[in-house]
Amino acid sequence: MTSKTLIPIQLQINGHQHELEVEPRVTLLDALRDHLGLTGTKKGCDHGQCGACTVHIDGQRVLACLTLAAQAEGRVVTTIEGLAQANGTLHAVQAAFLEQDAFQCGYCTPGQIMSAVACIREGHAGSDDEIREYMAGNLCRCGAYPHIVAAVRQAATEVAS
Ligand code: FES
Ligand code: FES
């Protein structure tokens, strides 16, 4: 029986520093969910095809299932748990998803919201077509797309105003 090689890594997630020991092959998604209990980030395909695992690293959206935990060391990671303010006030995108009823089962929602925050920040939420194009990496098996687009449009307007 071979023993596992563990490496120490430090991750800054949602403003908190975490130290953990993981195998070098452990993804950021598994580190978040299995090692740190941050299960808001969802595992859909685990192959970079659904967007359910979207988080931000240094403000950019990334797929946590295709990112090694070790690659996130020394960088700023934000997950869905870190989006609302400390006093519980929701981010404009979270509030818009609620107002527009932009989910059904909710499984894709954390990834949709993290992607939408970045999409707006990137300046890619200027029209419904643009929103659809730049949110295309986030799949919704429930087909809530019209409401998702409406929520992103609402939040983009609010952020700009
Ligand atoms: S779980 Fe990462 S893209 Fe599907
Ligand atoms: S709300 Fe169910 S997968 Fe999107």
PDB file of C-alpha atoms and ligand atoms in Angstrom:
ATOM      1  CA  MET A   1       0.000   0.000   0.000  1.00  0.00           C
ATOM      2  CA  THR A   2       1.414   3.379  -0.984  1.00  0.00           C
ATOM      3  CA  SER A   3       1.027   6.345   1.314  1.00  0.00           C
ATOM      4  CA  LYS A   4      -0.503   9.524  -0.033  1.00  0.00           C
ATOM      5  CA  THR A   5       1.671  12.540  -0.570  1.00  0.00           C
ATOM      6  CA  LEU A   6       0.153  15.564   1.087  1.00  0.00           C
ATOM      7  CA  ILE A   7       1.228  19.140   0.494  1.00  0.00           C
ATOM      8  CA  PRO A   8       0.473  22.058   2.800  1.00  0.00           C
ATOM      9  CA  ILE A   9      -1.347  24.941   1.151  1.00  0.00           C
ATOM     10  CA  GLN A  10      -2.781  28.202   2.352  1.00  0.00           C
ATOM     11  CA  LEU A  11      -5.919  29.535   0.766  1.00  0.00           C
ATOM     12  CA  GLN A  12      -7.534  32.923   1.227  1.00  0.00           C
ATOM     13  CA  ILE A  13     -11.249  32.380   0.798  1.00  0.00           C
ATOM     14  CA  ASN A  14     -13.920  34.999   1.357  1.00  0.00           C
ATOM     15  CA  GLY A  15     -11.490  37.040   3.444  1.00  0.00           C
ATOM     16  CA  HIS A  16     -10.417  34.167   5.672  1.00  0.00           C
ATOM     17  CA  GLN A  17      -7.082  32.375   5.633  1.00  0.00           C
ATOM     18  CA  HIS A  18      -7.229  28.578   5.616  1.00  0.00           C
ATOM     19  CA  GLU A  19      -4.401  26.090   6.015  1.00  0.00           C
ATOM     20  CA  LEU A  20      -4.885  22.578   4.774  1.00  0.00           C
ATOM     21  CA  GLU A  21      -2.973  19.533   3.650  1.00  0.00           C
ATOM     22  CA  VAL A  22      -4.125  17.966   0.436  1.00  0.00           C
ATOM     23  CA  GLU A  23      -2.857  15.679  -2.270  1.00  0.00           C
ATOM     24  CA  PRO A  24      -1.340  17.712  -5.118  1.00  0.00           C
ATOM     25  CA  ARG A  25      -4.082  16.492  -7.480  1.00  0.00           C
ATOM     26  CA  VAL A  26      -6.949  17.830  -5.327  1.00  0.00           C
ATOM     27  CA  THR A  27      -9.053  20.368  -7.170  1.00  0.00           C
ATOM     28  CA  LEU A  28     -10.125  23.671  -5.719  1.00  0.00           C
ATOM     29  CA  LEU A  29     -13.711  22.378  -5.938  1.00  0.00           C
ATOM     30  CA  ASP A  30     -12.970  19.353  -3.758  1.00  0.00           C
ATOM     31  CA  ALA A  31     -10.886  21.445  -1.369  1.00  0.00           C
ATOM     32  CA  LEU A  32     -13.798  23.853  -0.922  1.00  0.00           C
ATOM     33  CA  ARG A  33     -16.485  21.218  -0.551  1.00  0.00           C
ATOM     34  CA  ASP A  34     -14.737  18.292   1.119  1.00  0.00           C
ATOM     35  CA  HIS A  35     -11.975  19.939   3.125  1.00  0.00           C
ATOM     36  CA  LEU A  36     -13.478  23.292   4.080  1.00  0.00           C
ATOM     37  CA  GLY A  37     -17.219  22.557   4.150  1.00  0.00           C
ATOM     38  CA  LEU A  38     -17.991  25.316   1.655  1.00  0.00           C
ATOM     39  CA  THR A  39     -20.655  23.348  -0.194  1.00  0.00           C
ATOM     40  CA  GLY A  40     -22.319  26.342  -1.829  1.00  0.00           C
ATOM     41  CA  THR A  41     -20.068  25.746  -4.824  1.00  0.00           C
ATOM     42  CA  LYS A  42     -21.667  22.849  -6.675  1.00  0.00           C
ATOM     43  CA  LYS A  43     -20.236  19.871  -8.504  1.00  0.00           C
ATOM     44  CA  GLY A  44     -22.190  19.132 -11.646  1.00  0.00           C
ATOM     45  CA  CYS A  45     -20.025  17.476 -14.277  1.00  0.00           C
ATOM     46  CA  ASP A  46     -16.551  17.740 -12.669  1.00  0.00           C
ATOM     47  CA  HIS A  47     -15.254  18.125 -16.240  1.00  0.00           C
ATOM     48  CA  GLY A  48     -15.501  21.806 -17.067  1.00  0.00           C
ATOM     49  CA  GLN A  49     -18.759  21.531 -18.961  1.00  0.00           C
ATOM     50  CA  CYS A  50     -21.575  22.870 -16.748  1.00  0.00           C
ATOM     51  CA  GLY A  51     -20.342  25.915 -14.820  1.00  0.00           C
ATOM     52  CA  ALA A  52     -21.906  24.812 -11.521  1.00  0.00           C
ATOM     53  CA  CYS A  53     -18.515  25.096  -9.824  1.00  0.00           C
ATOM     54  CA  THR A  54     -17.786  28.706 -10.871  1.00  0.00           C
ATOM     55  CA  VAL A  55     -15.870  30.764  -8.296  1.00  0.00           C
ATOM     56  CA  HIS A  56     -13.698  33.860  -8.542  1.00  0.00           C
ATOM     57  CA  ILE A  57      -9.930  33.937  -8.267  1.00  0.00           C
ATOM     58  CA  ASP A  58      -8.550  37.462  -8.062  1.00  0.00           C
ATOM     59  CA  GLY A  59     -11.940  38.649  -9.298  1.00  0.00           C
ATOM     60  CA  GLN A  60     -11.935  36.484 -12.441  1.00  0.00           C
ATOM     61  CA  ARG A  61     -14.406  33.649 -12.902  1.00  0.00           C
ATOM     62  CA  VAL A  62     -12.845  30.193 -13.006  1.00  0.00           C
ATOM     63  CA  LEU A  63     -14.126  26.644 -12.979  1.00  0.00           C
ATOM     64  CA  ALA A  64     -13.112  25.193  -9.627  1.00  0.00           C
ATOM     65  CA  CYS A  65     -13.278  21.636 -10.986  1.00  0.00           C
ATOM     66  CA  LEU A  66     -10.513  22.439 -13.492  1.00  0.00           C
ATOM     67  CA  THR A  67      -8.352  24.370 -11.023  1.00  0.00           C
ATOM     68  CA  LEU A  68      -5.984  22.676  -8.623  1.00  0.00           C
ATOM     69  CA  ALA A  69      -6.270  23.858  -5.037  1.00  0.00           C
ATOM     70  CA  ALA A  70      -2.534  24.488  -5.087  1.00  0.00           C
ATOM     71  CA  GLN A  71      -2.953  26.889  -8.018  1.00  0.00           C
ATOM     72  CA  ALA A  72      -5.125  29.105  -5.840  1.00  0.00           C
ATOM     73  CA  GLU A  73      -2.466  29.536  -3.180  1.00  0.00           C
ATOM     74  CA  GLY A  74      -1.533  33.168  -2.626  1.00  0.00           C
ATOM     75  CA  ARG A  75      -4.562  34.390  -4.566  1.00  0.00           C
ATOM     76  CA  VAL A  76      -7.931  35.743  -3.479  1.00  0.00           C
ATOM     77  CA  VAL A  77     -10.732  33.208  -3.780  1.00  0.00           C
ATOM     78  CA  THR A  78     -14.392  34.225  -3.557  1.00  0.00           C
ATOM     79  CA  THR A  79     -17.218  31.720  -3.422  1.00  0.00           C
ATOM     80  CA  ILE A  80     -20.969  32.166  -3.278  1.00  0.00           C
ATOM     81  CA  GLU A  81     -20.713  32.182   0.532  1.00  0.00           C
ATOM     82  CA  GLY A  82     -18.580  35.321   0.336  1.00  0.00           C
ATOM     83  CA  LEU A  83     -20.794  37.379  -1.929  1.00  0.00           C
ATOM     84  CA  ALA A  84     -23.266  38.877   0.539  1.00  0.00           C
ATOM     85  CA  GLN A  85     -22.123  41.543   2.973  1.00  0.00           C
ATOM     86  CA  ALA A  86     -21.241  40.521   6.525  1.00  0.00           C
ATOM     87  CA  ASN A  87     -24.534  42.014   7.750  1.00  0.00           C
ATOM     88  CA  GLY A  88     -26.464  39.694   5.443  1.00  0.00           C
ATOM     89  CA  THR A  89     -27.270  42.237   2.735  1.00  0.00           C
ATOM     90  CA  LEU A  90     -27.367  40.319  -0.515  1.00  0.00           C
ATOM     91  CA  HIS A  91     -25.244  41.211  -3.510  1.00  0.00           C
ATOM     92  CA  ALA A  92     -27.293  42.927  -6.247  1.00  0.00           C
ATOM     93  CA  VAL A  93     -27.070  39.798  -8.410  1.00  0.00           C
ATOM     94  CA  GLN A  94     -28.332  37.554  -5.604  1.00  0.00           C
ATOM     95  CA  ALA A  95     -31.241  39.923  -4.965  1.00  0.00           C
ATOM     96  CA  ALA A  96     -32.058  40.068  -8.669  1.00  0.00           C
ATOM     97  CA  PHE A  97     -32.120  36.258  -8.932  1.00  0.00           C
ATOM     98  CA  LEU A  98     -34.652  36.194  -6.106  1.00  0.00           C
ATOM     99  CA  GLU A  99     -36.777  38.977  -7.577  1.00  0.00           C
ATOM    100  CA  GLN A 100     -36.781  37.476 -11.059  1.00  0.00           C
ATOM    101  CA  ASP A 101     -37.413  33.901  -9.866  1.00  0.00           C
ATOM    102  CA  ALA A 102     -34.268  32.887 -11.727  1.00  0.00           C
ATOM    103  CA  PHE A 103     -34.038  29.326 -10.449  1.00  0.00           C
ATOM    104  CA  GLN A 104     -36.066  26.196 -10.031  1.00  0.00           C
ATOM    105  CA  CYS A 105     -34.102  23.391  -8.336  1.00  0.00           C
ATOM    106  CA  GLY A 106     -31.315  25.870  -7.567  1.00  0.00           C
ATOM    107  CA  TYR A 107     -28.430  23.503  -8.238  1.00  0.00           C
ATOM    108  CA  CYS A 108     -26.877  25.658 -10.970  1.00  0.00           C
ATOM    109  CA  THR A 109     -27.648  28.909  -9.163  1.00  0.00           C
ATOM    110  CA  PRO A 110     -24.429  29.538  -7.200  1.00  0.00           C
ATOM    111  CA  GLY A 111     -22.417  29.080 -10.394  1.00  0.00           C
ATOM    112  CA  GLN A 112     -24.836  31.228 -12.377  1.00  0.00           C
ATOM    113  CA  ILE A 113     -24.595  34.010  -9.814  1.00  0.00           C
ATOM    114  CA  MET A 114     -20.794  33.920  -9.600  1.00  0.00           C
ATOM    115  CA  SER A 115     -20.610  33.958 -13.378  1.00  0.00           C
ATOM    116  CA  ALA A 116     -23.141  36.784 -13.609  1.00  0.00           C
ATOM    117  CA  VAL A 117     -21.189  38.956 -11.162  1.00  0.00           C
ATOM    118  CA  ALA A 118     -18.104  38.535 -13.326  1.00  0.00           C
ATOM    119  CA  CYS A 119     -20.071  38.944 -16.560  1.00  0.00           C
ATOM    120  CA  ILE A 120     -21.346  42.328 -15.385  1.00  0.00           C
ATOM    121  CA  ARG A 121     -17.905  43.336 -14.112  1.00  0.00           C
ATOM    122  CA  GLU A 122     -16.378  42.384 -17.484  1.00  0.00           C
ATOM    123  CA  GLY A 123     -18.859  44.690 -19.224  1.00  0.00           C
ATOM    124  CA  HIS A 124     -20.547  41.811 -21.014  1.00  0.00           C
ATOM    125  CA  ALA A 125     -24.113  42.411 -19.860  1.00  0.00           C
ATOM    126  CA  GLY A 126     -25.103  45.151 -22.279  1.00  0.00           C
ATOM    127  CA  SER A 127     -27.935  43.267 -23.987  1.00  0.00           C
ATOM    128  CA  ASP A 128     -29.844  40.020 -23.630  1.00  0.00           C
ATOM    129  CA  ASP A 129     -27.870  38.496 -26.506  1.00  0.00           C
ATOM    130  CA  GLU A 130     -24.594  39.478 -24.909  1.00  0.00           C
ATOM    131  CA  ILE A 131     -25.712  38.100 -21.543  1.00  0.00           C
ATOM    132  CA  ARG A 132     -26.709  34.824 -23.191  1.00  0.00           C
ATOM    133  CA  GLU A 133     -23.352  34.603 -24.964  1.00  0.00           C
ATOM    134  CA  TYR A 134     -21.225  35.371 -21.924  1.00  0.00           C
ATOM    135  CA  MET A 135     -23.307  33.183 -19.602  1.00  0.00           C
ATOM    136  CA  ALA A 136     -23.254  30.274 -22.079  1.00  0.00           C
ATOM    137  CA  GLY A 137     -20.793  28.318 -19.953  1.00  0.00           C
ATOM    138  CA  ASN A 138     -23.368  27.959 -17.196  1.00  0.00           C
ATOM    139  CA  LEU A 139     -25.936  25.291 -17.941  1.00  0.00           C
ATOM    140  CA  CYS A 140     -29.341  25.023 -16.294  1.00  0.00           C
ATOM    141  CA  ARG A 141     -31.044  21.672 -16.553  1.00  0.00           C
ATOM    142  CA  CYS A 142     -34.303  23.244 -15.405  1.00  0.00           C
ATOM    143  CA  GLY A 143     -34.276  25.657 -18.340  1.00  0.00           C
ATOM    144  CA  ALA A 144     -34.596  28.787 -16.229  1.00  0.00           C
ATOM    145  CA  TYR A 145     -32.652  30.749 -18.830  1.00  0.00           C
ATOM    146  CA  PRO A 146     -35.193  33.532 -19.571  1.00  0.00           C
ATOM    147  CA  HIS A 147     -35.396  34.396 -15.874  1.00  0.00           C
ATOM    148  CA  ILE A 148     -31.632  34.146 -15.445  1.00  0.00           C
ATOM    149  CA  VAL A 149     -31.095  36.593 -18.321  1.00  0.00           C
ATOM    150  CA  ALA A 150     -33.699  38.926 -16.804  1.00  0.00           C
ATOM    151  CA  ALA A 151     -31.943  38.781 -13.432  1.00  0.00           C
ATOM    152  CA  VAL A 152     -28.534  39.536 -14.931  1.00  0.00           C
ATOM    153  CA  ARG A 153     -30.048  42.417 -16.916  1.00  0.00           C
ATOM    154  CA  GLN A 154     -31.692  43.835 -13.781  1.00  0.00           C
ATOM    155  CA  ALA A 155     -28.522  43.551 -11.724  1.00  0.00           C
ATOM    156  CA  ALA A 156     -26.403  45.072 -14.493  1.00  0.00           C
ATOM    157  CA  THR A 157     -28.738  48.060 -14.613  1.00  0.00           C
ATOM    158  CA  GLU A 158     -28.635  48.483 -10.851  1.00  0.00           C
ATOM    159  CA  VAL A 159     -24.854  48.178 -10.661  1.00  0.00           C
ATOM    160  CA  ALA A 160     -24.479  50.785 -13.423  1.00  0.00           C
ATOM    161  CA  SER A 161     -26.929  53.261 -11.863  1.00  0.00           C
TER     162      SER A 161
HETATM  163  S1  FES B   1     -18.562  20.927 -12.119  1.00  0.00           S
HETATM  164 FE1  FES B   1     -17.091  22.269 -12.935  1.00  0.00          FE
HETATM  165  S2  FES B   1     -17.859  22.770 -14.898  1.00  0.00           S
HETATM  166 FE2  FES B   1     -19.239  21.256 -14.163  1.00  0.00          FE
HETATM  167  S1  FES B   2     -32.378  25.828 -11.562  1.00  0.00           S
HETATM  168 FE1  FES B   2     -32.205  23.668 -11.721  1.00  0.00          FE
HETATM  169  S2  FES B   2     -30.404  23.384 -12.883  1.00  0.00           S
HETATM  170 FE2  FES B   2     -30.743  25.512 -12.972  1.00  0.00          FE
END
